[in-house]
Every structure is written in C-alpha cells, then in structure tokens.
XYZ file of C-alpha atoms in Angstrom:
83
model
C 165.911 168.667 199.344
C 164.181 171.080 197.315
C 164.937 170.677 193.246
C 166.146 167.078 193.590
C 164.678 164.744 191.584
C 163.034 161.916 192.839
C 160.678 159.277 191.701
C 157.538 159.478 190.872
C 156.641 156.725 193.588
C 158.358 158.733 196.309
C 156.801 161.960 195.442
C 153.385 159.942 195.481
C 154.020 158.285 198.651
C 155.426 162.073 200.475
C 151.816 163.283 199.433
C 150.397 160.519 201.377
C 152.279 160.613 204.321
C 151.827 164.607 204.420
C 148.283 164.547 204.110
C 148.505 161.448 206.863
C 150.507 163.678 209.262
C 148.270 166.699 208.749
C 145.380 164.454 209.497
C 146.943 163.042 212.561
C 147.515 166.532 213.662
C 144.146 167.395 213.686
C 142.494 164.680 215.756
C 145.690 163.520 218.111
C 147.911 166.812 218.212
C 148.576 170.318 217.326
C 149.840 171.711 214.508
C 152.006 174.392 216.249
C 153.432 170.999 218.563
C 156.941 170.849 217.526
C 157.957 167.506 216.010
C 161.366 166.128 215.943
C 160.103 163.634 212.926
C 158.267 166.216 210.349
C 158.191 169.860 209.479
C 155.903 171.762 211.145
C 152.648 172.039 209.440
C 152.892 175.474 208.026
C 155.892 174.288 205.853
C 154.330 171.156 204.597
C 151.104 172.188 203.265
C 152.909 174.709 200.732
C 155.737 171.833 200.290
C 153.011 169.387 199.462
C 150.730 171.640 196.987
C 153.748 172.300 194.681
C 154.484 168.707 194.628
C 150.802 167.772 193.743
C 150.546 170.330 190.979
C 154.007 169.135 189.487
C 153.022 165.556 189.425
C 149.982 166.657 187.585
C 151.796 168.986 185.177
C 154.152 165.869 184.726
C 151.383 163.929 183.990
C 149.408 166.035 181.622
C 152.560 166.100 179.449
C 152.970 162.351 179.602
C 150.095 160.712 180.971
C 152.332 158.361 183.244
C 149.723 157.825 185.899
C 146.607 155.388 185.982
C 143.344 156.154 187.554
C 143.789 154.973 191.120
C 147.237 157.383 191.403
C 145.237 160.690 190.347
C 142.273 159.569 192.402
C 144.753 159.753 195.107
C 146.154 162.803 194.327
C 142.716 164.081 194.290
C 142.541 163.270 197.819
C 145.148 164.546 199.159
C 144.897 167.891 197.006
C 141.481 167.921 198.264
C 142.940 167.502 202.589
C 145.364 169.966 201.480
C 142.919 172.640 200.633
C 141.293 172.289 204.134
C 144.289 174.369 205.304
C-alpha cells in the first residue's frame, strides 16, 4: 500500500527482494511473464527507486543507517538503474 508507513527494516528488505526478483528475471524468466507472486517488472522498478531515494532522504535528515545498510542500498540503486 502506497503512503503506509512501514519500517525501516521492511522497506530495506522490499529493496532486496525487488532487486532479487528483477535479477531472477533476467537470467531464469521474462520480465513481461506474468507472475501471480510480484508485480510485473515495469511497476517495481519505479516502486523501488522512490523507496530507495526516501530511505536516503530519511537518512540524510537523521543518519539512522550504518555503513553496511547504505552499501546495500547502493546496490540495489545501482541494479535498479540497469532498467
């Protein structure tokens, strides 16, 4: 659900999977397949940046997150933007 909070934990761990699924996409299946378990592609990438660049807004304000949590949100920012 779109403007629901959630923790910062889940949000981290929905980046993850996303970037996970896209991956999976890519070397097992295609992105147009239809999937009864995730969104289709096209609607998580944009879904996923926003999330990424709130957690870092978040985090600039309050600087809540360690070094290995940005490092991964470097990654996945970084599989995002190969789409």
């Amino acid at each position: 659900m779109m403007g629901v909070p959630i923790p910062l934990t889940r949000a981290l761990h929905s980046m993850i999977v996303a970037c996970e699924i896209l991956l999976a996409r890519d070397e097992l299946f295609s992105h147009q397949q239809d999937s009864l378990a995730h969104p289709m592609s096209d609607v998580i990438i944009p879904k996923s940046k926003h999330t990424i660049e709130l957690l870092r807004t978040h985090h600039t304000k309050t600087g809540i997150f360690k070094k290995r949590p940005l490092e991964i949100l470097d990654r996945c920012s970084h599989t995002l933007n190969q789409y």
